[in-house]
Tab-separated table of C-alpha atoms and ligand atoms in Angstrom:
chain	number	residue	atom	x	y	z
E	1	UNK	CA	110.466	74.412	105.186
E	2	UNK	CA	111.519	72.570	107.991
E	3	UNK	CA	108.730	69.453	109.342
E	4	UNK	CA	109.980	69.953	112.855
E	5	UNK	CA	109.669	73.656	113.270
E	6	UNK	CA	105.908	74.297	115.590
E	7	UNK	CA	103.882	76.831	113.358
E	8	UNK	CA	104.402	80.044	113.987
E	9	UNK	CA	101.225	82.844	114.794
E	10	UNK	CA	100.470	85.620	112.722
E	11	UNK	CA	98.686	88.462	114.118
E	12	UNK	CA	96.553	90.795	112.482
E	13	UNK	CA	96.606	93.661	114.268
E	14	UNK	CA	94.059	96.491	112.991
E	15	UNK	CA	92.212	99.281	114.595
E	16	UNK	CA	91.595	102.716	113.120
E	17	UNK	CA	94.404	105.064	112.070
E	18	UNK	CA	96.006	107.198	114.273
E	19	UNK	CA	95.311	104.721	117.421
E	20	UNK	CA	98.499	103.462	117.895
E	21	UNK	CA	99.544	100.311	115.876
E	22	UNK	CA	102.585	100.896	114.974
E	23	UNK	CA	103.772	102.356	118.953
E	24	UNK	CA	102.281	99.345	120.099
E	25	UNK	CA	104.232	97.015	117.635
E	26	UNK	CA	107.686	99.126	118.041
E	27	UNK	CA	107.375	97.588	122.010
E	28	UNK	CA	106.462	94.516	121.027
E	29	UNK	CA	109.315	94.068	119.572
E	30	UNK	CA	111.096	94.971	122.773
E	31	UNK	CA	108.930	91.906	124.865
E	32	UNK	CA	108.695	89.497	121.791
E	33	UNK	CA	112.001	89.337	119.910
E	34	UNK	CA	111.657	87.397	116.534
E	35	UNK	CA	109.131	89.045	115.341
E	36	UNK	CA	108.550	89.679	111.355
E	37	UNK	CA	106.664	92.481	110.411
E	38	UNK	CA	104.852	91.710	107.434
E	39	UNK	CA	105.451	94.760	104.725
E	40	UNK	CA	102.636	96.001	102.414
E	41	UNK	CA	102.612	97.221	99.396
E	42	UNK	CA	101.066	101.001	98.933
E	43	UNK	CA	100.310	103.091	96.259
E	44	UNK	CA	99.947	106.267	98.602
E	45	UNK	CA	103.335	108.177	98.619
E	46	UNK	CA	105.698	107.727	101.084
E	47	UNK	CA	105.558	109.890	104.475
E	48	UNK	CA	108.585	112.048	106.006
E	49	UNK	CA	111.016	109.146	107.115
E	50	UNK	CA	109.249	106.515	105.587
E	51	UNK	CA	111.740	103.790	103.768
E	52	UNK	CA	110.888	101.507	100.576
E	53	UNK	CA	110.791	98.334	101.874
E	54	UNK	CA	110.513	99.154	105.274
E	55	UNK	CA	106.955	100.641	106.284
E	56	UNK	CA	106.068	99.634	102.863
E	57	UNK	CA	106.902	98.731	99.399
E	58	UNK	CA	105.949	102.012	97.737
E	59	UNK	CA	104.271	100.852	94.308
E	60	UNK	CA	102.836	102.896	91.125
E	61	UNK	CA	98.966	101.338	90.854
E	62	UNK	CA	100.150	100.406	87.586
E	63	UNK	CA	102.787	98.105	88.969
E	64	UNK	CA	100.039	97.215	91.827
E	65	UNK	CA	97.822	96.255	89.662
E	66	UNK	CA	99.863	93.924	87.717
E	67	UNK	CA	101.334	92.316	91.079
E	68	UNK	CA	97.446	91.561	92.071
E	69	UNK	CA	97.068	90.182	88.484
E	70	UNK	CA	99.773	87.510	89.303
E	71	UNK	CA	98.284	86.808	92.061
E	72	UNK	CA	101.030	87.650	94.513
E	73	UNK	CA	98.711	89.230	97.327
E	74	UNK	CA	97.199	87.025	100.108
E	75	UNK	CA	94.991	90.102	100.064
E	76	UNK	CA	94.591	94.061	98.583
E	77	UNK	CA	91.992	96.711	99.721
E	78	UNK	CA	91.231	100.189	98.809
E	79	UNK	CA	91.663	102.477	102.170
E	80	UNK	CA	91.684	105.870	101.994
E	81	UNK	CA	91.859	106.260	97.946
E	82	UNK	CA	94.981	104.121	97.783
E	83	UNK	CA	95.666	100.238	97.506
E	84	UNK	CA	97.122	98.342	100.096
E	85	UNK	CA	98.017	94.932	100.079
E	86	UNK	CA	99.970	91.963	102.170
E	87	UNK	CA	102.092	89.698	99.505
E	88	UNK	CA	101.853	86.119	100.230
E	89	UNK	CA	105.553	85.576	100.235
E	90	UNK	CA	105.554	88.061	103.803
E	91	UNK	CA	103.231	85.670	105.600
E	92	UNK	CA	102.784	81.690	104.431
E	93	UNK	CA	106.377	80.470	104.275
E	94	UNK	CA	107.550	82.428	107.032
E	95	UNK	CA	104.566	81.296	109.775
E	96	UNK	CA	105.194	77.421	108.445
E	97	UNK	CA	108.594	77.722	109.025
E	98	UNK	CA	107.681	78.485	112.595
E	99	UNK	CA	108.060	82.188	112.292
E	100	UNK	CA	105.650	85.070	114.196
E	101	UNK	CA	104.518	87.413	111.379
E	102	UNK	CA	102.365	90.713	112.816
E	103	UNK	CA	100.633	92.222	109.633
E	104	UNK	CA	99.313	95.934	110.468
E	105	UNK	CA	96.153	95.747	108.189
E	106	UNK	CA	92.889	97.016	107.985
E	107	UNK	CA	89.232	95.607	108.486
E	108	UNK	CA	88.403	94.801	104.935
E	109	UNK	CA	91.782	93.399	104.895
E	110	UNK	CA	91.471	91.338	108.036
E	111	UNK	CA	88.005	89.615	106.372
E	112	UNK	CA	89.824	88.906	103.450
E	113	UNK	CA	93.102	87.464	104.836
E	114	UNK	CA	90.539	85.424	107.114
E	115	UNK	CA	89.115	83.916	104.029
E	116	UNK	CA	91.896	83.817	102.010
E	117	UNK	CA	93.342	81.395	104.706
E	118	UNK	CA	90.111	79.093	105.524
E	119	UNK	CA	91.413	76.700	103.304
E	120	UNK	CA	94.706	76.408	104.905
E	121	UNK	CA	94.180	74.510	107.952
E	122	UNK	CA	97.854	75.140	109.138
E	123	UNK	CA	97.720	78.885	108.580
E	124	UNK	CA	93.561	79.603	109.817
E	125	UNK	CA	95.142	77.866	113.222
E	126	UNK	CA	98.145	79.965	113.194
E	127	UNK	CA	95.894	82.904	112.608
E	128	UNK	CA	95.120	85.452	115.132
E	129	UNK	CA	93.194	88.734	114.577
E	130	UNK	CA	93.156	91.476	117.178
E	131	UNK	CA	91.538	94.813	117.147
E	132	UNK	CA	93.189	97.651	118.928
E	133	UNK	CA	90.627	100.429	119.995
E	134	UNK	CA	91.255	104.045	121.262
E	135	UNK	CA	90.289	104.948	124.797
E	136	UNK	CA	87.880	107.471	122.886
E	137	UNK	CA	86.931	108.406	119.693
E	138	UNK	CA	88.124	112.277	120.935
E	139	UNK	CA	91.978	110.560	122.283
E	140	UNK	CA	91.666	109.380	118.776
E	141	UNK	CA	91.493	112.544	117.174
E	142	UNK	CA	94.231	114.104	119.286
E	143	UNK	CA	96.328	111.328	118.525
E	144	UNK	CA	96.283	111.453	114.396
E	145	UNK	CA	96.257	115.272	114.728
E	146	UNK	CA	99.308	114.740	117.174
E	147	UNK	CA	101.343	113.201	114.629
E	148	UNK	CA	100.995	115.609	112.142
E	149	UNK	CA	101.138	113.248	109.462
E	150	UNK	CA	98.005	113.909	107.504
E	151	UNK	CA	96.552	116.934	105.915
E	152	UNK	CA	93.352	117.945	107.511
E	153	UNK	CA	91.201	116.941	104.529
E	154	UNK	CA	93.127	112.886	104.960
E	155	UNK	CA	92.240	113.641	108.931
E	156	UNK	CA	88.390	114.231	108.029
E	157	UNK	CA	88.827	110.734	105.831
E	158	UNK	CA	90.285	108.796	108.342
E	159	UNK	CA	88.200	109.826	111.238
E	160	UNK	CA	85.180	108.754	109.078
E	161	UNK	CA	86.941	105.685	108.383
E	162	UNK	CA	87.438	105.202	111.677
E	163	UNK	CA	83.831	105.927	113.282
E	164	UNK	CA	82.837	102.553	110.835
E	165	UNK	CA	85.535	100.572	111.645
E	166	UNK	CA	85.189	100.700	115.070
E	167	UNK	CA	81.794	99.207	114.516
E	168	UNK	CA	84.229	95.825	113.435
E	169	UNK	CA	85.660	95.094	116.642
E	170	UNK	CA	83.434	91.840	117.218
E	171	UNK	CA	84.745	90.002	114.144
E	172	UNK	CA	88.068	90.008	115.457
E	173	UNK	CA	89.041	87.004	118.778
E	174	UNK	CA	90.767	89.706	121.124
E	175	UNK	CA	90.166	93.461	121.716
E	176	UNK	CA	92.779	95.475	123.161
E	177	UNK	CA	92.274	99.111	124.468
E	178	UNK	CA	95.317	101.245	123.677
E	179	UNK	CA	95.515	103.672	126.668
E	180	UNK	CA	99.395	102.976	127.516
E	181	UNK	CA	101.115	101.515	124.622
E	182	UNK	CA	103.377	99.258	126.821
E	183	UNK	CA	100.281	97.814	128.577
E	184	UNK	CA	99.033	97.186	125.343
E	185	UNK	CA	101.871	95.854	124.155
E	186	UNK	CA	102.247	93.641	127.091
E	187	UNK	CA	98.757	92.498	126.830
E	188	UNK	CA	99.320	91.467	122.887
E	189	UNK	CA	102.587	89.744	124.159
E	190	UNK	CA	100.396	87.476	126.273
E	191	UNK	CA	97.708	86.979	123.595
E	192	UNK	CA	101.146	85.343	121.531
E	193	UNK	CA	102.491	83.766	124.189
E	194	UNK	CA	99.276	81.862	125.021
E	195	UNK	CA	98.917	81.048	121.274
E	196	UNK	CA	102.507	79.222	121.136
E	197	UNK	CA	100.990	76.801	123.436
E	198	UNK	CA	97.976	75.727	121.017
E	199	UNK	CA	97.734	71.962	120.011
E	200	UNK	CA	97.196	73.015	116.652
E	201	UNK	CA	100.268	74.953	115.816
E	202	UNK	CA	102.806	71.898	117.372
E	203	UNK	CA	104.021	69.529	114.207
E	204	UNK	CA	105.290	66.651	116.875
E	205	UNK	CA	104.549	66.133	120.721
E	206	UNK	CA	105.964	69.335	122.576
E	207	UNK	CA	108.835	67.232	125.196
E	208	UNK	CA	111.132	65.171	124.851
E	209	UNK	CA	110.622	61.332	125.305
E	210	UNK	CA	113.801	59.976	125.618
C	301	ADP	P1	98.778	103.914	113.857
C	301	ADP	O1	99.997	103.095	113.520
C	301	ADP	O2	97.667	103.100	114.454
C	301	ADP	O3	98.270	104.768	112.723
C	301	ADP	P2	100.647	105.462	115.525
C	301	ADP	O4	101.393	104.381	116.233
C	301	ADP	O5	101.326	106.192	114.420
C	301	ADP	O6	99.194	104.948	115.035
C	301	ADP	O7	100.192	106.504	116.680
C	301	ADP	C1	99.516	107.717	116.369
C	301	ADP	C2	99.975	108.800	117.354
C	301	ADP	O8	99.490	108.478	118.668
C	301	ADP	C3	101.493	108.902	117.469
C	301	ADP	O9	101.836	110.258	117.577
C	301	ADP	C4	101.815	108.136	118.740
C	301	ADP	O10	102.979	108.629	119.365
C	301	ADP	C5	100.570	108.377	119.592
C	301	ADP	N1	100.251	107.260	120.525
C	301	ADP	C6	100.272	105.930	120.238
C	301	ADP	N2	99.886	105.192	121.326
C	301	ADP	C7	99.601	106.093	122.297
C	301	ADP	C8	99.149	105.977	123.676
C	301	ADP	N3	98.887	104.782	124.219
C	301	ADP	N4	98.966	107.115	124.370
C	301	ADP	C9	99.189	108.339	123.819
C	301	ADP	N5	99.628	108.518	122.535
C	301	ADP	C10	99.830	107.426	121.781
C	302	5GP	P1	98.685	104.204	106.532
C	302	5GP	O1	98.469	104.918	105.254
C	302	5GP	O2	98.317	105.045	107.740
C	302	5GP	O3	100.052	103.590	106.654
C	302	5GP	O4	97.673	102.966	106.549
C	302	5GP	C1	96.336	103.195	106.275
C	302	5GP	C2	95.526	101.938	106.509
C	302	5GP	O5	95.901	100.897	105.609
C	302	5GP	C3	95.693	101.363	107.924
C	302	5GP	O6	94.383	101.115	108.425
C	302	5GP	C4	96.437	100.085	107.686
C	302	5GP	O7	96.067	99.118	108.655
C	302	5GP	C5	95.959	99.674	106.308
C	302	5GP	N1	96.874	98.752	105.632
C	302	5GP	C6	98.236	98.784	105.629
C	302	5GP	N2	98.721	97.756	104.913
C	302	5GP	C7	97.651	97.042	104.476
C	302	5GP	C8	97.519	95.854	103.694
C	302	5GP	O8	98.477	95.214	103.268
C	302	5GP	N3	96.257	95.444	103.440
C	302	5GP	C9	95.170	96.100	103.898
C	302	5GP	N4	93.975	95.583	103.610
C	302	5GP	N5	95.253	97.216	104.634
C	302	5GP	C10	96.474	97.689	104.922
């Protein structure tokens, strides 16, 4: 790890399926190159398209299970009848070696990584969590229907899921309204860009003094 990299940010971007994270992070990448998008593990099975090791790291809960035993997971959460988790090795040496890590996680997840990091003064600084909400909770439903994704009982789930996650949004530092993704996206740029200039994330004085 190098001492005169600045600390890079990592973003924890939730909001309720279906709303738009990952549309929002494809243009991100677009207006923020450099980015690292943190991959989870999952137990749920992968979707039409989906790689290993791309959306996710596709796990049996057996194998889950014994990861979390070993302590590799900054944080794991049941959603939707299936475990999730962020490994540590996505996020802490990559943000103190000055990288920008976005990790697409849930609320549960969000508390937990929050905690999980209080004890880190480099990382809690570097740590930024932002809530995406839907313009309404009927755009919402349109959207996860829209994507044809889910069967309609994991639609009923997730809309449930969704009506008490919204009820989060205050625990997070920034809301964002997803009505056009590359508004939202540009917003979330500026959220970043305004981050790289805290005190707390620079190892040395920002210029040059010779
Ligand atoms: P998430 O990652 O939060 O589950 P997705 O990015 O998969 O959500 O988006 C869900 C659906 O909504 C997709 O079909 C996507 O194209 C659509 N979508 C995302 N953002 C918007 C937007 N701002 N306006 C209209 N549709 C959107
Ligand atoms: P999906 O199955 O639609 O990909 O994701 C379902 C939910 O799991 C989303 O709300 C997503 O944010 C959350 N999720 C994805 N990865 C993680 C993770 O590593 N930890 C936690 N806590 N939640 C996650």
């Amino acid at each position: 790890m190098s001492q005169e990299n600045n600390i890079g940010v990592a973003v924890v971007f939730s909001g309720p399926s279906g709303v738009g994270k990952s549309t929002v992070c494809r243009h991100l990448t677009s207006l923020l190159p450099g980015f690292h998008f943190s991959v989870s593990c999952t137990t749920r099975a992968p979707r039409p398209g989906e790689v290993d090791g791309r959306e996710y790291y596709f796990l049996s809960r057996e194998e889950f299970l014994t990861r979390q035993a070993a302590g590799e997971f900054l944080e794991y959460a049941e959603v939707h009848g299936n475990y999730y988790g962020t490994l540590r090795q996505e996020l802490e040496p990559r943000v103190l070696a000055g990288e920008d890590v976005v990790l697409d996680i849930d609320v549960q997840g969000a508390r937990l990584t929050r905690q999980a990091l209080a004890g880190k003064p480099d990382l809690a600084a570097a740590l930024l969590l932002v809530f995406l909400a839907p313009p309404s909770m009927a755009e919402l439903e349109r959207r996860l229907r829209g994507r044809k994704t889910e069967t309609e009982d994991a639609i009923q789930r997730r809309l449930a899921n969704a009506a008490r996650e919204m009820t989060a949004w205050r625990e997070y530092d920034y809301v964002i309204v997803n009505d056009e993704a590359l508004v939202a996206a540009e917003k979330l740029a500026a959220i970043v860009r305004a981050a790289h200039c805290r005190c707390a994330l620079m190892r040395k004085e920002p210029w040059n003094n010779a």
